[in-house]
XYZ file of C-alpha atoms in Angstrom:
715
model
C -21.371 -9.362 33.133
C -19.158 -6.960 31.196
C -20.049 -3.542 30.022
C -20.137 -4.799 26.448
C -22.876 -7.204 27.438
C -25.101 -4.491 28.801
C -24.122 -4.189 32.481
C -24.210 -0.807 34.176
C -20.669 0.632 34.462
C -19.286 0.709 37.984
C -18.293 3.931 39.698
C -14.587 3.509 38.925
C -15.359 2.885 35.242
C -17.438 6.046 35.090
C -14.755 8.003 36.939
C -12.020 6.672 34.645
C -14.000 7.567 31.554
C -14.631 11.071 32.891
C -10.886 11.536 33.459
C -10.109 10.597 29.869
C -8.997 6.983 30.274
C -9.800 4.122 27.924
C -11.594 2.091 30.573
C -11.321 -1.299 28.744
C -7.558 -0.695 28.328
C -6.960 0.539 31.882
C -7.034 -2.888 33.540
C -4.689 -4.339 30.905
C -2.281 -1.416 31.243
C -2.108 -1.588 35.048
C -1.559 -5.338 35.181
C 1.121 -5.035 32.489
C 2.819 -2.287 34.495
C 2.684 -4.555 37.537
C 4.130 -7.438 35.483
C 6.982 -5.182 34.354
C 7.817 -4.261 37.948
C 7.636 -7.925 39.011
C 10.035 -8.819 36.182
C 12.381 -6.025 37.293
C 12.302 -7.231 40.887
C 12.876 -10.901 40.013
C 15.693 -10.076 37.595
C 17.408 -8.008 40.285
C 16.812 -10.651 42.953
C 18.480 -13.410 40.935
C 21.445 -11.173 40.187
C 21.041 -10.344 36.510
C 23.249 -7.517 35.290
C 20.512 -5.645 33.382
C 17.273 -6.252 35.314
C 15.545 -3.365 33.511
C 15.682 -5.444 30.300
C 13.263 -7.877 31.969
C 10.766 -5.065 32.596
C 11.030 -4.030 28.951
C 10.429 -7.638 27.851
C 7.318 -7.820 30.031
C 5.872 -4.729 28.353
C 6.838 -5.894 24.866
C 5.348 -9.384 25.198
C 2.091 -8.441 26.957
C -1.061 -8.608 24.857
C -4.734 -8.106 25.778
C -5.780 -11.602 24.555
C -4.490 -14.861 25.990
C -3.585 -16.531 22.690
C -1.720 -13.451 21.466
C 0.075 -13.195 24.806
C 1.448 -16.711 24.405
C 2.339 -16.303 20.742
C 4.129 -12.989 21.170
C 6.083 -14.323 24.135
C 7.232 -17.319 22.098
C 8.349 -15.138 19.200
C 10.140 -12.757 21.554
C 12.073 -15.606 23.097
C 12.833 -17.254 19.745
C 13.935 -13.999 18.138
C 16.177 -13.232 21.107
C 17.815 -16.661 20.888
C 18.577 -16.263 17.184
C 19.879 -12.723 17.643
C 22.092 -13.609 20.616
C 23.552 -16.634 18.821
C 24.456 -14.463 15.837
C 25.936 -11.802 18.139
C 28.158 -14.345 19.877
C 29.372 -15.696 16.546
C 30.041 -12.190 15.235
C 31.980 -11.119 18.340
C 34.105 -14.267 18.268
C 34.848 -13.836 14.565
C 35.575 -10.100 14.879
C 38.082 -10.500 17.736
C 37.598 -6.907 18.949
C 37.653 -5.404 15.434
C 35.000 -2.685 15.433
C 35.030 -2.586 11.642
C 34.033 -6.244 11.392
C 31.338 -5.701 14.025
C 29.968 -2.678 12.156
C 29.764 -4.475 8.805
C 28.347 -7.616 10.404
C 25.606 -5.722 12.234
C 24.678 -3.821 9.073
C 24.324 -7.035 7.059
C 22.379 -8.759 9.850
C 20.053 -5.786 10.269
C 19.402 -5.684 6.518
C 18.641 -9.414 6.455
C 16.259 -9.227 9.427
C 14.483 -6.197 7.964
C 14.095 -7.975 4.630
C 12.745 -11.206 6.110
C 10.546 -9.415 8.632
C 8.781 -7.358 5.980
C 7.891 -10.542 4.120
C 6.179 -12.163 7.116
C 2.761 -11.817 8.704
C 1.526 -11.665 12.288
C 3.964 -11.892 15.165
C 6.552 -13.598 12.969
C 7.386 -10.045 11.863
C 8.195 -9.139 15.456
C 10.356 -12.231 15.901
C 12.474 -11.386 12.849
C 12.934 -7.769 13.918
C 13.802 -8.813 17.477
C 16.523 -11.094 16.159
C 18.032 -8.044 14.477
C 18.202 -5.679 17.415
C 18.934 -8.387 20.013
C 22.204 -8.962 18.191
C 22.814 -5.212 18.220
C 22.223 -5.064 21.988
C 24.832 -7.713 22.704
C 27.409 -6.426 20.224
C 27.103 -2.708 20.994
C 26.966 -3.075 24.788
C 29.806 -5.578 25.003
C 33.194 -4.305 26.205
C 36.437 -6.188 26.568
C 37.902 -9.266 24.891
C 35.788 -11.485 22.649
C 35.658 -14.332 25.160
C 33.890 -12.139 27.707
C 30.734 -11.875 25.599
C 29.161 -14.947 27.191
C 27.979 -13.318 30.447
C 26.277 -10.507 28.528
C 24.657 -12.996 26.152
C 23.355 -15.133 29.006
C 22.145 -12.010 30.791
C 20.178 -10.995 27.705
C 18.577 -14.430 27.450
C 17.665 -14.679 31.145
C 16.181 -11.175 31.200
C 13.999 -12.012 28.194
C 12.838 -15.251 29.818
C 12.122 -13.433 33.087
C 10.115 -10.697 31.369
C 8.077 -13.112 29.252
C 7.401 -15.385 32.231
C 6.296 -12.454 34.384
C 3.941 -11.215 31.682
C 2.452 -14.695 31.281
C 2.048 -15.310 35.009
C 0.483 -11.930 35.782
C -1.693 -11.539 32.688
C -2.713 -15.123 31.883
C -5.389 -15.324 34.564
C -6.919 -11.992 33.576
C -6.523 -11.896 29.794
C -9.681 -13.044 28.005
C -9.663 -15.640 25.265
C -9.877 -14.614 21.663
C -13.488 -14.026 20.592
C -14.051 -16.121 17.505
C -17.612 -14.882 17.109
C -16.481 -11.439 15.872
C -14.504 -12.754 12.902
C -16.969 -15.515 12.075
C -19.978 -13.187 12.137
C -18.245 -10.706 9.829
C -17.077 -13.457 7.472
C -20.561 -14.931 7.227
C -22.049 -11.498 6.625
C -19.641 -10.954 3.714
C -20.500 -14.370 2.260
C -24.189 -13.609 2.682
C -23.748 -10.431 0.634
C -22.100 -12.363 -2.197
C -24.789 -15.068 -2.199
C -27.548 -12.456 -2.052
C -26.109 -10.724 -5.123
C -25.877 -14.109 -6.867
C -29.524 -14.904 -6.111
C -30.586 -11.523 -7.511
C -28.641 -12.183 -10.725
C -30.182 -15.644 -11.044
C -33.629 -14.067 -10.798
C -32.490 -11.369 -13.265
C -33.374 -8.714 -10.724
C -31.464 -5.668 -9.537
C -29.057 -6.334 -6.703
C -30.026 -5.314 -3.163
C -28.340 -2.480 -1.300
C -24.698 -3.260 -0.675
C -24.568 -5.830 -3.444
C -22.455 -3.978 -5.987
C -18.919 -5.126 -6.712
C -17.146 -2.355 -4.785
C -19.155 -2.840 -1.566
C -18.747 -6.607 -1.666
C -14.996 -6.183 -2.013
C -14.891 -3.701 0.850
C -16.709 -6.090 3.192
C -14.407 -8.979 2.310
C -11.395 -6.694 2.761
C -12.536 -5.997 6.331
C -12.586 -9.747 6.971
C -9.086 -10.010 5.536
C -7.935 -7.296 7.944
C -9.232 -9.325 10.917
C -7.361 -12.402 9.706
C -3.964 -10.705 10.111
C -3.407 -11.694 13.764
C -6.293 -14.097 14.270
C -4.338 -17.387 13.835
C -1.764 -16.499 16.506
C -1.467 -18.839 19.455
C -4.084 -21.446 18.509
C -4.082 -24.390 16.105
C -7.869 -24.240 15.865
C -7.664 -20.542 15.003
C -5.142 -21.328 12.269
C -7.543 -23.872 10.792
C -10.367 -21.334 10.922
C -8.200 -18.667 9.329
C -7.132 -21.011 6.544
C -10.708 -22.043 5.845
C -11.907 -18.420 5.753
C -9.042 -17.473 3.429
C -10.190 -20.117 0.942
C -13.802 -19.029 1.330
C -12.728 -15.489 0.479
C -10.902 -16.768 -2.595
C -13.891 -18.706 -3.926
C -16.249 -15.840 -3.092
C -14.079 -13.489 -5.144
C -14.124 -16.019 -7.991
C -17.913 -15.926 -7.922
C -17.993 -12.126 -7.755
C -15.574 -11.990 -10.694
C -17.762 -14.171 -12.898
C -20.857 -12.210 -11.899
C -19.159 -8.962 -12.880
C -17.719 -10.462 -16.059
C -21.115 -11.768 -17.145
C -22.648 -8.334 -16.538
C -19.924 -6.553 -18.510
C -20.110 -9.122 -21.325
C -23.827 -8.499 -21.701
C -23.154 -4.766 -21.880
C -20.433 -5.268 -24.483
C -22.706 -7.483 -26.591
C -25.498 -4.945 -26.361
C -23.230 -2.093 -27.476
C -21.305 -3.995 -30.181
C -23.696 -3.312 -33.069
C -20.966 -3.784 -35.665
C -20.120 -7.340 -34.520
C -23.362 -9.073 -35.305
C -21.677 -12.183 -36.627
C -19.596 -12.581 -33.480
C -22.601 -11.961 -31.279
C -24.578 -14.574 -33.202
C -21.905 -17.188 -32.501
C -21.807 -16.564 -28.759
C -25.544 -16.087 -28.360
C -26.836 -18.501 -25.745
C -30.061 -20.439 -25.703
C -32.779 -19.406 -23.211
C -31.522 -19.872 -19.669
C -32.982 -22.718 -17.605
C -35.113 -21.698 -14.620
C -32.915 -20.893 -11.617
C -35.758 -19.981 -9.247
C -35.276 -23.011 -6.915
C -31.550 -22.292 -6.644
C -32.174 -18.597 -5.985
C -34.677 -19.480 -3.260
C -32.201 -21.906 -1.644
C -29.509 -19.226 -1.697
C -31.862 -16.731 -0.037
C -32.558 -19.234 2.734
C -28.816 -19.756 3.175
C -28.351 -15.980 3.357
C -30.937 -15.744 6.120
C -29.156 -18.501 8.066
C -25.752 -16.862 7.657
C -27.013 -13.498 8.837
C -28.168 -14.952 12.182
C -25.680 -14.507 15.062
C -23.283 -17.504 15.076
C -23.936 -18.300 18.737
C -27.691 -18.573 18.008
C -27.430 -20.976 15.059
C -28.524 -23.988 17.099
C -31.797 -22.249 17.987
C -32.751 -21.441 14.390
C -35.539 -23.453 12.736
C -33.466 -23.597 9.566
C -29.837 -23.986 10.641
C -26.975 -22.966 8.453
C -26.006 -26.589 7.801
C -29.434 -27.541 6.540
C -29.613 -24.397 4.402
C -26.173 -25.127 2.945
C -27.099 -28.714 2.070
C -30.250 -27.492 0.356
C -28.279 -24.877 -1.590
C -25.732 -27.465 -2.740
C -28.552 -29.790 -3.820
C -30.310 -26.996 -5.692
C -27.050 -26.050 -7.417
C -26.464 -29.657 -8.491
C -30.038 -29.835 -9.839
C -29.519 -26.618 -11.799
C -26.257 -27.925 -13.268
C -27.977 -31.191 -14.224
C -30.711 -29.194 -15.932
C -28.137 -27.280 -17.973
C -26.312 -30.450 -18.984
C -29.561 -32.158 -19.953
C -29.981 -29.469 -22.627
C -26.508 -30.359 -24.005
C -25.179 -26.950 -22.967
C -21.988 -25.929 -21.225
C -22.286 -25.151 -17.535
C -21.869 -21.370 -17.027
C -18.713 -20.348 -15.126
C -20.932 -18.586 -12.585
C -22.526 -21.899 -11.646
C -19.156 -23.592 -11.325
C -17.826 -20.810 -9.083
C -20.999 -20.918 -6.964
C -20.750 -24.683 -6.541
C -17.096 -24.546 -5.441
C -17.887 -21.769 -2.980
C -20.701 -23.796 -1.425
C -18.428 -26.823 -1.133
C -15.717 -24.715 0.502
C -18.270 -23.347 2.954
C -18.836 -26.877 4.269
C -15.212 -27.003 5.383
C -15.423 -23.474 6.722
C -18.486 -24.198 8.848
C -16.771 -27.186 10.422
C -13.721 -25.089 11.330
C -15.890 -22.273 12.669
C -17.929 -24.626 14.872
C -14.804 -26.064 16.476
C -13.520 -22.537 17.065
C -16.796 -21.289 18.532
C -16.903 -24.198 20.967
C -13.270 -23.639 21.997
C -12.004 -27.053 20.884
C -8.364 -26.058 20.707
C -7.048 -29.640 20.777
C -9.066 -30.958 17.861
C -7.092 -32.918 15.245
C -9.468 -31.909 12.443
C -7.935 -30.137 9.437
C -9.630 -28.272 6.585
C -10.012 -30.186 3.349
C -8.059 -27.493 1.506
C -4.793 -28.308 3.253
C -2.800 -26.241 0.771
C -1.955 -22.823 2.109
C -3.389 -19.900 0.258
C -0.658 -17.917 -1.564
C -0.722 -14.621 0.297
C 0.746 -11.316 -0.807
C 4.342 -10.602 0.159
C 5.713 -7.100 -0.184
C 9.002 -7.831 -1.959
C 9.476 -4.185 -2.933
C 8.910 -2.920 0.604
C 11.165 -5.654 2.024
C 13.995 -4.693 -0.319
C 13.625 -1.007 0.533
C 13.530 -1.753 4.275
C 16.694 -3.852 3.966
C 18.559 -1.103 2.102
C 17.305 1.529 4.558
C 18.204 -0.387 7.718
C 21.440 -1.913 6.464
C 22.706 1.298 4.860
C 21.955 3.477 7.879
C 23.503 1.028 10.338
C 26.551 0.775 8.115
C 27.057 4.560 8.079
C 26.696 4.853 11.856
C 28.787 1.729 12.325
C 31.626 3.327 10.369
C 31.386 6.406 12.610
C 31.433 4.146 15.668
C 34.438 2.178 14.431
C 36.261 5.385 13.515
C 35.610 7.284 16.756
C 35.203 4.309 19.151
C 32.736 6.475 21.098
C 30.363 4.570 23.376
C 27.704 7.256 22.988
C 27.602 6.536 19.239
C 27.147 2.834 19.970
C 24.291 3.594 22.357
C 22.577 5.833 19.795
C 23.140 3.193 17.130
C 21.368 0.666 19.358
C 18.249 2.812 19.599
C 18.382 3.508 15.881
C 18.522 -0.213 15.081
C 15.346 -0.784 17.104
C 13.529 2.016 15.295
C 14.654 0.967 11.811
C 13.722 -2.673 12.336
C 10.593 -2.816 14.475
C 8.733 0.023 12.771
C 9.781 -0.661 9.176
C 6.788 -2.975 8.686
C 4.290 -0.343 9.872
C 2.030 1.244 7.275
C 3.459 4.750 7.902
C 6.712 4.399 9.894
C 7.660 8.055 9.441
C 4.380 9.216 10.953
C 4.720 6.635 13.712
C 8.145 8.023 14.633
C 6.514 11.294 15.710
C 4.464 9.440 18.344
C 7.455 7.292 19.318
C 9.609 10.394 19.819
C 6.931 12.008 21.961
C 6.606 8.844 24.035
C 10.330 8.495 24.546
C 10.632 12.131 25.582
C 7.958 11.567 28.245
C 9.612 8.316 29.348
C 13.031 9.966 29.535
C 11.522 12.794 31.572
C 10.029 10.339 34.071
C 13.335 8.503 34.327
C 15.234 11.744 34.944
C 12.676 12.692 37.585
C 13.253 9.398 39.381
C 17.046 9.654 39.084
C 17.233 13.275 40.253
C 14.585 13.424 42.987
C 13.781 9.900 44.186
C 16.850 7.677 43.918
C 19.104 9.994 45.985
C 16.979 8.995 49.017
C 17.661 5.279 48.490
C 19.849 3.491 51.032
C 20.282 0.310 48.998
C 19.679 -1.146 45.554
C 16.563 -2.890 46.892
C 15.064 0.470 47.779
C 15.960 1.766 44.321
C 13.979 -1.085 42.768
C 10.943 -0.404 44.967
C 11.127 3.307 44.176
C 10.535 2.407 40.499
C 7.071 0.986 41.320
C 5.164 4.319 41.278
C 6.760 5.214 37.960
C 5.899 1.803 36.527
C 2.251 2.288 37.511
C 2.371 5.813 36.107
C 3.516 4.321 32.815
C 0.455 2.069 32.863
C -1.841 5.029 33.453
C -0.266 6.935 30.566
C -0.757 3.851 28.380
C -4.494 3.899 29.063
C -5.087 7.648 28.750
C -6.558 8.954 25.515
C -4.090 11.838 25.198
C -0.967 9.731 25.668
C -2.075 6.366 24.255
C -0.254 6.938 20.949
C 3.383 6.165 21.700
C 2.669 5.045 25.284
C 4.567 1.793 24.797
C 7.689 3.834 24.141
C 7.104 5.844 27.328
C 7.642 2.662 29.300
C 10.463 1.379 27.106
C 12.472 4.589 27.381
C 11.776 4.869 31.100
C 12.948 1.335 31.904
C 15.987 1.422 29.646
C 17.233 4.433 31.644
C 16.206 3.158 35.095
C 18.988 0.624 35.650
C 19.155 0.235 39.473
C 22.847 0.391 40.454
C 23.715 1.349 44.024
C 25.262 3.712 44.708
C 24.200 5.877 41.813
C 27.438 7.746 41.110
C 26.395 9.238 37.770
C 25.808 12.965 37.708
C 22.666 14.605 36.408
C 24.583 15.612 33.286
C 25.505 12.000 32.606
C 21.908 10.890 33.090
C 20.794 13.652 30.750
C 23.299 12.649 28.079
C 22.069 9.049 28.250
C 18.477 10.246 27.940
C 19.402 12.318 24.887
C 21.126 9.284 23.370
C 17.949 7.241 23.855
C 15.612 9.793 22.278
C 18.056 10.370 19.437
C 17.044 6.981 18.059
C 13.506 7.928 16.954
C 14.652 11.408 15.950
C 17.286 10.017 13.602
C 14.909 7.296 12.421
C 12.328 9.963 11.538
C 14.908 11.649 9.301
C 15.829 8.327 7.696
C 12.215 7.315 7.085
C 11.528 10.729 5.588
C 14.421 10.749 3.102
C 15.364 7.118 2.445
C 12.534 5.339 0.622
C 9.821 7.409 2.331
C 6.997 5.049 3.114
C 3.387 5.552 4.089
C 0.092 3.774 3.549
C -0.564 5.520 0.245
C 2.891 4.699 -1.102
C 2.501 1.042 -0.080
C -0.864 1.004 -1.828
C 0.641 2.458 -5.000
C 3.464 -0.070 -4.906
C 1.002 -2.920 -4.520
C -1.126 -1.624 -7.405
C 1.932 -1.405 -9.649
C 2.952 -4.946 -8.681
C -0.518 -6.193 -9.605
C -0.569 -4.418 -12.970
C 2.960 -5.582 -13.802
C 1.786 -9.184 -13.516
C 0.071 -8.746 -16.912
C 3.175 -7.882 -18.995
C 5.149 -10.391 -16.907
C 2.723 -13.132 -17.913
C 2.884 -12.001 -21.547
C 6.685 -12.215 -21.361
C 6.530 -15.753 -19.953
C 4.151 -16.832 -22.698
C 6.453 -15.374 -25.344
C 9.403 -17.272 -23.916
C 7.603 -20.531 -24.664
C 7.862 -19.691 -28.387
C 5.539 -22.093 -30.281
C 3.991 -23.829 -27.273
C 3.878 -27.589 -27.305
C 1.278 -29.842 -25.748
C 3.673 -30.889 -23.016
C 4.143 -27.300 -21.798
C 0.595 -26.673 -20.653
C 0.200 -24.533 -17.588
C -0.939 -26.702 -14.697
C -4.185 -26.076 -12.901
C -2.220 -25.571 -9.670
C -0.196 -22.728 -11.208
C -3.362 -21.080 -12.530
C -5.072 -21.351 -9.157
C -1.950 -19.948 -7.486
C -1.875 -16.664 -9.391
C -5.655 -16.309 -9.128
C -5.563 -16.765 -5.349
C -2.638 -14.378 -4.951
C -4.403 -11.794 -7.108
C -7.489 -12.054 -4.921
C -5.503 -11.582 -1.707
C -3.633 -8.614 -3.138
C -6.886 -7.061 -4.318
C -8.401 -7.313 -0.839
C -5.346 -5.685 0.730
C -5.422 -2.940 -1.882
C -9.100 -2.233 -1.239
C -8.517 -2.186 2.520
C -5.680 0.324 2.214
C -7.797 2.441 -0.110
C -10.637 2.445 2.425
C -8.268 3.387 5.258
C -6.647 6.238 3.351
C -9.949 7.382 1.792
C -8.333 7.306 -1.660
C -10.490 9.418 -4.025
C -9.875 6.958 -6.889
C -10.784 3.863 -4.860
C -13.931 3.390 -6.958
C -11.615 2.297 -9.803
C -10.033 -0.542 -7.805
C -12.859 -3.093 -8.245
C -12.782 -2.540 -12.006
C -9.009 -2.904 -11.864
C -9.302 -6.300 -10.165
C -11.879 -7.441 -12.694
C -9.703 -6.342 -15.616
C -6.542 -7.946 -14.225
C -8.336 -11.255 -13.736
C -10.016 -11.105 -17.152
C -6.891 -10.082 -19.082
C -4.665 -12.768 -17.602
C -7.376 -15.382 -18.092
C -7.769 -14.352 -21.735
C -4.023 -14.640 -22.346
C -3.938 -18.103 -20.758
C -6.918 -19.170 -22.872
C -5.134 -17.870 -25.971
C -2.010 -19.828 -25.033
C -4.080 -22.952 -24.516
C -5.602 -22.530 -28.005
C -2.116 -22.110 -29.469
C -1.000 -25.338 -27.784
C -3.907 -27.318 -29.146
C -3.773 -25.917 -32.702
C -1.724 -27.107 -35.682
C -1.067 -24.046 -37.832
C -1.540 -25.755 -41.161
C -3.410 -23.013 -43.027
C -2.421 -19.443 -43.928
C -5.251 -18.072 -41.761
C -4.023 -20.006 -38.717
C -0.414 -18.976 -39.303
C -1.485 -15.346 -39.607
C -3.401 -15.635 -36.325
C -0.324 -17.093 -34.634
C 1.808 -14.164 -35.815
C -0.800 -11.689 -34.567
C -0.863 -13.468 -31.205
C 2.885 -13.043 -30.859
C 2.638 -9.371 -31.824
C -0.126 -8.814 -29.252
C 1.962 -10.405 -26.479
C 5.057 -8.408 -27.498
C 3.152 -5.144 -27.435
C 1.669 -6.047 -24.066
C 5.196 -6.412 -22.689
C 6.096 -3.012 -24.175
C 2.901 -1.511 -22.740
C 3.953 -2.586 -19.244
C 7.241 -0.703 -19.579
C 5.719 2.504 -21.011
C 3.931 5.350 -19.265
C 0.133 5.113 -18.941
C -1.633 6.610 -21.955
C 1.517 6.372 -24.083
C 1.561 5.280 -27.726
C 2.420 1.770 -26.485
C -1.088 1.531 -25.056
C -2.671 2.312 -28.419
C -0.399 -0.177 -30.172
C -1.290 -2.905 -27.665
C -5.009 -2.269 -28.087
C -4.673 -2.290 -31.885
C -2.773 -5.591 -31.779
C -5.393 -7.275 -29.589
C -8.202 -5.841 -31.753
C -6.632 -7.281 -34.908
C -6.238 -10.652 -33.212
C -9.837 -10.679 -31.940
C -11.137 -10.190 -35.512
C -9.544 -13.379 -36.837
C -12.326 -15.774 -37.902
C -10.362 -18.905 -36.950
C -10.509 -18.097 -33.237
C -13.274 -19.618 -31.107
C -16.089 -17.142 -30.559
C -15.774 -17.124 -26.775
C -12.012 -16.508 -26.944
C -12.535 -13.730 -29.485
C -14.993 -12.071 -27.118
C -12.442 -12.301 -24.290
C -9.755 -10.703 -26.460
C -12.168 -7.981 -27.461
C -12.673 -7.289 -23.763
C -8.940 -6.593 -23.460
C -9.304 -3.868 -26.085
C -12.548 -2.265 -24.955
C -12.315 -2.681 -21.194
C -9.133 -4.024 -19.638
C -6.280 -1.925 -21.040
C -8.203 1.396 -20.701
C -9.139 0.578 -17.092
C -5.603 -0.438 -16.169
C -4.207 2.676 -17.846
C -6.623 4.780 -15.800
C -5.549 3.112 -12.560
C -1.864 3.524 -13.381
C -2.457 7.183 -14.134
C -4.435 7.739 -10.915
C -1.936 5.966 -8.663
C 1.213 7.318 -10.277
């Protein structure tokens, strides 16, 4: 039994904790260090030219969970293959022209940085590895173009050796991914949404944790867990996909709950719009008590630990079936009164239906059925957020910097510049997708300084005693284990991966070691110059951190409103054949929901003081775009045969035009007042349906002011 399960820690665990080690990480770090040494030994034994690359590959591909270990190893191998193939092609085309090599590497690095920043999970690592694998072959190759093949094959075999060593050593010890953690947190978030829905159905105040901001924060935590969860398992991918769709439908329900609450407040405060309020006034609501009770029972079932569901008197499946039946009965009761089904009921019903697929995926995952052929009903992938702005900036940063250093390399033909350029390419590619790469560089630089110091210690004091290359390899073992200990210690954990990378890149066992201490020192300085230069680049060229990424994402979300207004204007007088498809509408809604969750998660991590405005921002973005689409649908279905209808059409065009201008202006500018005035004039037209007029009035009173406030706060 593990410590997490309640066992008493052993003496070595207590001793390790007293010495400052992360005890759960210590075993992983030591076996990874052993795998790195095994890879070094095997690579040397089979005669590879750069056996230390195998040790670096073992460290880079090792992961604490079995599925992630396999997935990262596959991406490391695939990225290396792509990078080496490009390097061979570039060397053969260049025919020893350093200028062609410099420009080719800069373009390839920019492309890999761009594509990598658009990906998720370990695909990011694969794209970045393709970039600097090409740099390794090109920058370390000497001689005619035809002689590149041995170096390319050496790179491939060292990668395969390192990945295989990591798999063989760590596979038996690495635990499987624990599905129960994600599933329990996802069900808890869904339970909070359903609990808030039941309270609204009973017209009672929501329980603690049921307000919009807290619900979003809990779902954002689930979204954070989904980042790497699908790696290495088809069943995990199915579970991740199902939970993504559950999150989407849960946010739809939360949106309609919040919109209904705000609409009631607007109606209560709009004393001068009695006629409009009379038109939208609803009949007495049917009794929702049975549905609320069924939802409360489903909440109780979801809040039970997933591994104990089979022992519950009322299992989650039975509770879900009862909730779906109660929802169908409530909808039938509404329709029997010749009334329109409220959007809240529709959103609730679709969420409950999606939960049926989610429960099936979760059960297969909990029971470890990794070979199941079952697929979620929602086979369409959820449109996830892609950071196009960050990808473009990363491409310009990496490509431009490599181009400048490549020109210096081609001009001077200095090998030390090529070696420094190699380290810089790694830093500019691998860490460009981090939330705060500039801050990360400080830890990387510290780690590489420690690793370079250990390597110099081995080269100056230990290797001179070696009588053969075999002894040199064995003399690396204590330093490899020391790197594992530094990886697990609390004081050196940040940047510890780079301790081992820098140490192994400098410890190339060549007997006899004819290099002087000065030469070893110059190589060490060239290695650590990579993160130092990268820190300068990250600081001055598109400086990026978590707060800046959050601001960029918020601006992208807000700009979707004027962009939609521009698209609607381009349709001119819309025809019936130009209706926006349901798939397109669902696409932007789902992408908005995913972006909102990422924005909330970043705000929680950075403790943004204005993060309380983000839920209102999401509500306003969803409501404003929905209102514009509803307006466009009314324009499609209307023949403007009367002066009043033609006037309304002209006002609609003016409102869309001023919305486009509002998106280009500064927050709080005169363009904001003009946009609000245009939408207010349109909302007062008597020919509009009452519900649509109320939606347009919400743009004036709620949406534009909230979005202006967010733009001002995040500027």
